[in-house]
GROMACS .gro file of C-alpha atoms in nm:
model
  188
    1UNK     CA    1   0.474   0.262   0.507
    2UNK     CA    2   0.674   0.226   0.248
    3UNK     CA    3   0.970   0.263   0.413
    4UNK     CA    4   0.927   0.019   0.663
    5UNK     CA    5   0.819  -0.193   0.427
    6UNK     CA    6   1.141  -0.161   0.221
    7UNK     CA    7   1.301  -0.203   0.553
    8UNK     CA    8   1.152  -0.561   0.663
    9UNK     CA    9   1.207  -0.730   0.287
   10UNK     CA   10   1.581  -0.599   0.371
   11UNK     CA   11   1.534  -0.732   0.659
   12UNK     CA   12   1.392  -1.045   0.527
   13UNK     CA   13   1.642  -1.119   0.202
   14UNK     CA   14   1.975  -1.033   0.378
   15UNK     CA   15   1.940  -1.236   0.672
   16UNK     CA   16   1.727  -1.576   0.599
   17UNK     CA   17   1.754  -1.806   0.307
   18UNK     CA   18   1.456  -1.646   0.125
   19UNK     CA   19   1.466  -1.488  -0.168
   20UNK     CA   20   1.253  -1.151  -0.170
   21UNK     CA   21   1.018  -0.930  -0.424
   22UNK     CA   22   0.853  -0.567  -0.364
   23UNK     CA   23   0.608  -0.383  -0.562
   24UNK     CA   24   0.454  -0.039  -0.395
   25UNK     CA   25   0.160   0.103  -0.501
   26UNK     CA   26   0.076   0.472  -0.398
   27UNK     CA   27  -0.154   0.751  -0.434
   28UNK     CA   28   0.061   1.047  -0.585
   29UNK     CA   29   0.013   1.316  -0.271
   30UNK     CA   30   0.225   1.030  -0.088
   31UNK     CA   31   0.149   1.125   0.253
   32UNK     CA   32  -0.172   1.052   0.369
   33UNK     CA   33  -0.264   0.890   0.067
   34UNK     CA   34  -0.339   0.512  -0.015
   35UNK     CA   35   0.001   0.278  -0.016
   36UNK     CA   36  -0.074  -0.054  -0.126
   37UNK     CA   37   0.302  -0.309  -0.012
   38UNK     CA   38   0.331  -0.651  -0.249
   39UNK     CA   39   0.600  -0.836  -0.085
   40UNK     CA   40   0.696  -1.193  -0.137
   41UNK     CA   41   0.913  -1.417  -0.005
   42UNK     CA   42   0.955  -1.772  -0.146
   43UNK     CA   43   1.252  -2.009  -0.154
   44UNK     CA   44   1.327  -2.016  -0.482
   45UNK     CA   45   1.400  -1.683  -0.727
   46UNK     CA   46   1.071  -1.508  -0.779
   47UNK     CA   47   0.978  -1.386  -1.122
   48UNK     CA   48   0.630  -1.274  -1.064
   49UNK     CA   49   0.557  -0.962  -1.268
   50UNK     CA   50   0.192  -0.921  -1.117
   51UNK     CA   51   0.086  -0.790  -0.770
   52UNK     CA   52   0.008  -1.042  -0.542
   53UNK     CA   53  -0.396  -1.164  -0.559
   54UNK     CA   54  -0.348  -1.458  -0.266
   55UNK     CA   55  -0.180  -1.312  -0.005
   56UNK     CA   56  -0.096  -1.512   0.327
   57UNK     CA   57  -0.102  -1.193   0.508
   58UNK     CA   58  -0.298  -0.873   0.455
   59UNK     CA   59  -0.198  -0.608   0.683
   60UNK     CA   60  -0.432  -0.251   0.657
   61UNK     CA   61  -0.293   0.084   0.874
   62UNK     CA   62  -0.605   0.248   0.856
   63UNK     CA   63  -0.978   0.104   0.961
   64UNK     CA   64  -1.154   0.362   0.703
   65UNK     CA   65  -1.024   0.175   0.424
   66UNK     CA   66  -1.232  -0.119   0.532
   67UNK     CA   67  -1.553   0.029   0.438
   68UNK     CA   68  -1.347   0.136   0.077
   69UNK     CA   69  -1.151  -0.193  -0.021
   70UNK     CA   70  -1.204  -0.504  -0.030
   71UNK     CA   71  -0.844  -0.643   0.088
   72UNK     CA   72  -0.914  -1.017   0.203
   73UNK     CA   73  -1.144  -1.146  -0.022
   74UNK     CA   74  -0.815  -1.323  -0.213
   75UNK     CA   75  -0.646  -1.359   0.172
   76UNK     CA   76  -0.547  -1.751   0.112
   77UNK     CA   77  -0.725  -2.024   0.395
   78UNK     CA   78  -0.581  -1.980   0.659
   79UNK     CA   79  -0.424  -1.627   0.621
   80UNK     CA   80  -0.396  -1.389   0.877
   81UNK     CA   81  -0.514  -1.018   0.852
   82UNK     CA   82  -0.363  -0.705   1.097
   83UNK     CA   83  -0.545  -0.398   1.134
   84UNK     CA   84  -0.439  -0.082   1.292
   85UNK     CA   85  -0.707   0.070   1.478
   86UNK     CA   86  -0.852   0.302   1.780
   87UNK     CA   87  -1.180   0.073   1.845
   88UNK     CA   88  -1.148  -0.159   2.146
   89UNK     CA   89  -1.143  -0.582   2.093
   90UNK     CA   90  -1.455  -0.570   2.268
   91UNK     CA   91  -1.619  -0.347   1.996
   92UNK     CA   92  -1.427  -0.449   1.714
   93UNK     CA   93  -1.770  -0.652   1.599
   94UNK     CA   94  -1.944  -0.322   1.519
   95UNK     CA   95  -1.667  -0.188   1.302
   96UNK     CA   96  -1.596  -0.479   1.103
   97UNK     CA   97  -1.807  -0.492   0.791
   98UNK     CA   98  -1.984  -0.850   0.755
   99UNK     CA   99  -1.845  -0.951   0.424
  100UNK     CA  100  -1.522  -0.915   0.652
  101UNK     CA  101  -1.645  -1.143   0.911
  102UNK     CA  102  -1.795  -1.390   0.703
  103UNK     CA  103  -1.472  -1.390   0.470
  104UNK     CA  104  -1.248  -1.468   0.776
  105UNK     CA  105  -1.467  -1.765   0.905
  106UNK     CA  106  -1.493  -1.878   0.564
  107UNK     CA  107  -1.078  -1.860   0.532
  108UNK     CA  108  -1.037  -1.958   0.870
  109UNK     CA  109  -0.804  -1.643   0.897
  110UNK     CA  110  -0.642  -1.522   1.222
  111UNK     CA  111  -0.718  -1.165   1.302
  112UNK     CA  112  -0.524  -0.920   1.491
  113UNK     CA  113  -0.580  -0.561   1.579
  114UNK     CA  114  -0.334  -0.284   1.713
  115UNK     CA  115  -0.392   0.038   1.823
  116UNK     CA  116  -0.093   0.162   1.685
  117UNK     CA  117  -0.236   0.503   1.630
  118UNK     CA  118  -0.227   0.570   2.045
  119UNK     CA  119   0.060   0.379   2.106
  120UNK     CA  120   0.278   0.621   1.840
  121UNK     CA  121   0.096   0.943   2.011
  122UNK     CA  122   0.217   0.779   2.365
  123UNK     CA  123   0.571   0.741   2.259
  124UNK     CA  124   0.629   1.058   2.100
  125UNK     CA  125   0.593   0.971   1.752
  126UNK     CA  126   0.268   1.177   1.630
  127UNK     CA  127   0.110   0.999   1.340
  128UNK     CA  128   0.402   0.816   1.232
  129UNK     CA  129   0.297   0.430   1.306
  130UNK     CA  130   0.479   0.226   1.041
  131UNK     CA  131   0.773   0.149   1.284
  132UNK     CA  132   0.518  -0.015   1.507
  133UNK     CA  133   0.302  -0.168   1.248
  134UNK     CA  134   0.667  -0.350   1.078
  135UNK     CA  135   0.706  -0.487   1.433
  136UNK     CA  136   0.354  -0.614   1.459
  137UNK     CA  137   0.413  -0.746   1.151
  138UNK     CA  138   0.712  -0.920   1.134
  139UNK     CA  139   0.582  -1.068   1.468
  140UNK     CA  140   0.300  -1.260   1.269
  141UNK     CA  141   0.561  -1.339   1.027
  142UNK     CA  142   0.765  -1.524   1.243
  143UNK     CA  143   0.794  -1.842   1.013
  144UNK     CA  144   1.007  -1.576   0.772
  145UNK     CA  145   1.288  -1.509   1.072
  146UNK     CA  146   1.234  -1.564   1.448
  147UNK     CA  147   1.149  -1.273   1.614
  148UNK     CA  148   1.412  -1.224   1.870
  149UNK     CA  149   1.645  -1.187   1.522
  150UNK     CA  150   1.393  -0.968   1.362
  151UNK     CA  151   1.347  -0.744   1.682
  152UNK     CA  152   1.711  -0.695   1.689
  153UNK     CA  153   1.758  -0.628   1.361
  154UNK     CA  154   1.492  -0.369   1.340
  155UNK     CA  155   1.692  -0.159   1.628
  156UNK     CA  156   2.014  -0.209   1.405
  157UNK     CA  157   1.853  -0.046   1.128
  158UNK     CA  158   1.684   0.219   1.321
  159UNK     CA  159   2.015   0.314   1.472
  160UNK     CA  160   2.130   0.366   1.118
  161UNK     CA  161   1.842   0.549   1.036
  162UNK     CA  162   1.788   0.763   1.330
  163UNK     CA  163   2.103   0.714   1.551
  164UNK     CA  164   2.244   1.111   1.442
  165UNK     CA  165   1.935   1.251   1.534
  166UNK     CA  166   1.979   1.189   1.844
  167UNK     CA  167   1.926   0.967   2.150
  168UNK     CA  168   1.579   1.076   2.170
  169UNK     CA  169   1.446   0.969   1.860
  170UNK     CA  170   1.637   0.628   1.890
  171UNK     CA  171   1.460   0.533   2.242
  172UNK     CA  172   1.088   0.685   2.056
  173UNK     CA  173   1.186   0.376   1.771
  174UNK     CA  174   1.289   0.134   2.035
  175UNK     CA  175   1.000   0.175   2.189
  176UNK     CA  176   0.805   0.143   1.869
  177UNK     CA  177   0.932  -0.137   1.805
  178UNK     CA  178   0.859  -0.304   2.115
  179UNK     CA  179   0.509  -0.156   2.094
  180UNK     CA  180   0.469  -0.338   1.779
  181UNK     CA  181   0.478  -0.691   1.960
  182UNK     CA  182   0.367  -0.641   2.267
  183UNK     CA  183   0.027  -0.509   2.200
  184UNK     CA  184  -0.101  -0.714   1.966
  185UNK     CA  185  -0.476  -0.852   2.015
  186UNK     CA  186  -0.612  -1.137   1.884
  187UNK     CA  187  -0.990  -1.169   1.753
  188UNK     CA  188  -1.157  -1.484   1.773
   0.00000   0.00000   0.00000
């Protein structure tokens, strides 16, 4: 997560006019513990020195932590909130607490789900989903950097990253990628 993370903000500060901050949070066993991403974007220098409390966009990889943390209640009006998960759109009602529900009427927030978690077991990636959660979310970000720019520029970097390890790892990230995008759901 953090990675990819690190990755868009790149992503983000060396190719629009924004200027960029990042803050990461995580639990100390790292993997398979809780990361928590601060990114901002803004177009002036950023001198915040506090994590951010009114997000625009809340993105969560995991739909346990929903029961745990509360991580929209400061989402700003209008906000949009991603969540990765295995539960179908059509029972997505059942999962969701109601203090989630009511909080994105309230905000009038957009809500998306992914199943990234079968889509990286599909491509060949195990449990690694961050490549197709960045995509998801740079999609939603689109007012940051079109996406056709930020699509391409994700496959630059992951030919940098995994171009020597062969041409089979570099299709499994394309394809992440594109999985990112292309399976997004929206929930009214």
């Amino acid at each position: 997560t953090v990675g990819a993370n690190k990755q868009a903000i790149k992503i983000i500060g060396e190719h629009t006019n924004k200027y960029v901050q990042a803050y990461f949070a995580y639990d100390s066993k790292k993997s398979g513990g809780i990361t928590m991403s601060h990114l901002r974007f803004g177009n002036t220098p950023i001198r915040s020195t506090y994590l951010v409390n009114n997000p625009h966009f809340v993105s969560c990889s995991t739909d346990a932590y929903l029961a745990k943390f509360d991580m929209i209640s400061g989402l700003r009006n209008g906000g949009t909130f991603l969540l990765n998960t295995v539960t179908p759109a059509e029972e997505i009602e059942t999962l969701l607490p109601n203090s989630y529900k009511r909080l994105l009427a309230q905000k009038n927030a957009k809500f998306y789900i992914i199943n990234a978690v079968d889509l990286a077991y599909e491509i060949g990636l195990g449990r690694r989903t961050n490549t197709i959660m960045q995509s998801a979310q740079l999609k939603l970000s689109e007012q940051l950097l079109p996406f056709e720019k930020a699509e391409a520029l994700m496959k630059k970097y992951a030919e940098k990253s995994y171009g020597r390890k062969g041409e089979a790892i570099l299709n499994m990230n394309y394809a992440a990628i594109e999985a990112g995008y292309k399976h997004l759901i929206e929930v009214e």
